[in-house]
Amino acid sequence: MSTDPDATGRSLATYGIVVVAAVLIGTVLAPYAWGVLADDGPSDAVAVVDVSGSITADYVDSLRDTLRDVRSNESIKAVVLRVDSPGGSAAASESLYMAVDKTAEEMTVVATVDGVSASGSYYGIVPSERIFVKPASMVGSVGVFATVPTTVPDGYVRSGPDKGTRGTVDDVRQTVEQLKRAFLETVYTHRGETISLDREQLAHGNVYTGTESISNGLADEIGSRDSAIAYAAEQAGLDQYAIVERETQQTGVILLSQSNGTTTVRTQDDPFGYRGVETTNYLMLWGHPANDTEQEVIGR
Amino acid sequence: MNRLGRHLGIFVAVLVVVLAVAAVAPALLGSSDGTSVSGQSPEQYQPSNLQLETIEESGSIAVERPAGTKTVAFDLTHRNSITREDLTPLVSALVDAGHEVRFVGEGTGARAGTASDFERTLQDADAYVVAAPSTPFTPEQVDAVEEYADGDGRVLVLEDKPSTGAAISSIAGVAVSTTGGAVESQADNLASRFGVAFGTSYLYDMTTDKGNFKAVTASPATGNELLDGVEEVVLREPVPVRTGGGADALVTTVPSAALESTRESGEYTVLARNDNVVAVGDVSFLTPDSYREADNEILVGNLATFLVSGDKDPDVPSTGSSDDQTPGERPVPPTPDPGENATEEPSNTTTVQSAAT
């Protein structure tokens, strides 16, 4: 058999054109094909979620959505909660706890305390597998207090003596005690094996430095944020991973002015209550609410 | 045309297949728009795990009815950190038992009155009650109360928890109010004359099952008529009562009570007696909110009976040199007509008397 060199050459040229065309088209379509099977970065990620400022209902709503997104993202294998909060509303703190607890059921959750994790914010991070602190971190303040409005103004016609109020002082005391018990039991449910303080000691509501909190079992280890990320990744079995920052918008602080390196911010009148309605507030807070306060922040 | 028709047919067929796959694929693969959530109901949140024991509230205050009507003066001239409402259960019990109650200094507040006013008030009363004073007693007033107690006048000194707010101090005899500081009690300056001193920090109990750590349980430490029928009282934020001299500690807290300032636990005295003078480191137990808790109402009744059981010498205390009269030379107060509050008394005095007497 003999072959026609010209025909062979044309055939090879045709193949070449087809291959080149395939490569060109493939190059164009490759990113789409890549995107079908993989995210932008490494296939696995550790999400870093901020828990900062006052724990209010609006804030926890956003935080809960953030954690839900994290749970539904198959590439995220672990979460690090970066915490700096003195707590806030009791109900919002319980919601935060349940959102974090839900997340901890599905993936590794680790917390790192930048400044303060007190009262309601500690409540929120207590399901974490490990809590990292720094020596100057402040942790604890397990407890509740109620702010009771003044008596109902004259001129109100009410259907019952307790309408519009929380009843007697005893009623408020009972509620405070119930919320405190739920808080305490939650702490011992998650950290009962590590906490050396008994219930009476913890119920005093004190805060502890990072160093003290490791001694008494409220926290686990001195470390930086990267320590927490590395630990979370290790627990999730990740060698290479992306770090995904998830910020949650804090509400209740309104920027009023900024000039000459000085920023004046004004907090909303009642971040833990309902605008225009004076009710009994139950707070899991280290400190006291500073309503309608102006503060000057230098250097921002 | 046939070739064009074939190309068009193939184009339409491929387009239909692509669209069909696009339409069916989400159903086969599952939509990413929806979500499925599951709720949470933590075990430690269940109501059965958060049940609290409530403090039993029952009973009423019983006061003995001695043969004669006695007069009990409530001192409100020392910027006392109480209200008449706080004293309502005790006042009502006294009035219901046929006794007379006078509020002295009500509505004036800013001054303690002159020494002679004070002594005259004591002279006209069979018992003297002062609660949570925040302006000091003058040495003359303390002397008068001592003379009064020595003359079988009954004295009840009640102290309250330290509070914040307007701090009162006395400069050259003038009461000065400043805001933002702690209100410093001045009961010690009277009580110490009788071997009693009050603590400046409140007591609490973290082991309490009474609903709040400020509810402190106390019980009799020894037998005394003041404690007949009393097994357990509940005090909220009491201050300790220190005893010396002739004062006896009658009621002490449970051992788990701790002092707020030191966190030291122990059995703290909260009620002491030195003959005709009784000192209690609490006011809450006789307020409308608390007087029916535990055996508080029995203790309040016993204290009321104590107040009206004396046999005070009508001439004590002497009204002092400012009147320039001896007790025997003083004009005799007019006898009040029944039903009228005609008793001579300082202008800043209110009398409460039972309509039945």
XYZ file of C-alpha atoms in Angstrom, chain A residues 9-10 15 20 33 50 85 88 93-94 98 104 171 178 195 206 209 247 249 259 261-262 290:
23
model
C -0.428 16.434 5.030
C -3.905 17.902 4.583
C -6.299 17.698 12.822
C -5.858 24.340 18.085
C -15.742 24.329 33.923
C -16.844 38.387 64.282
C -18.245 41.882 73.386
C -26.219 42.475 75.827
C -27.714 36.124 74.058
C -29.773 32.942 74.260
C -28.414 28.407 70.080
C -20.978 23.350 66.677
C -41.781 38.671 89.841
C -34.665 31.645 86.140
C -14.655 24.454 85.134
C -17.304 38.095 88.286
C -8.546 37.750 83.152
C -18.299 40.206 59.150
C -22.992 44.457 60.634
C -13.277 65.826 61.408
C -9.127 62.831 63.224
C -11.948 62.897 65.743
C -25.122 53.819 78.583
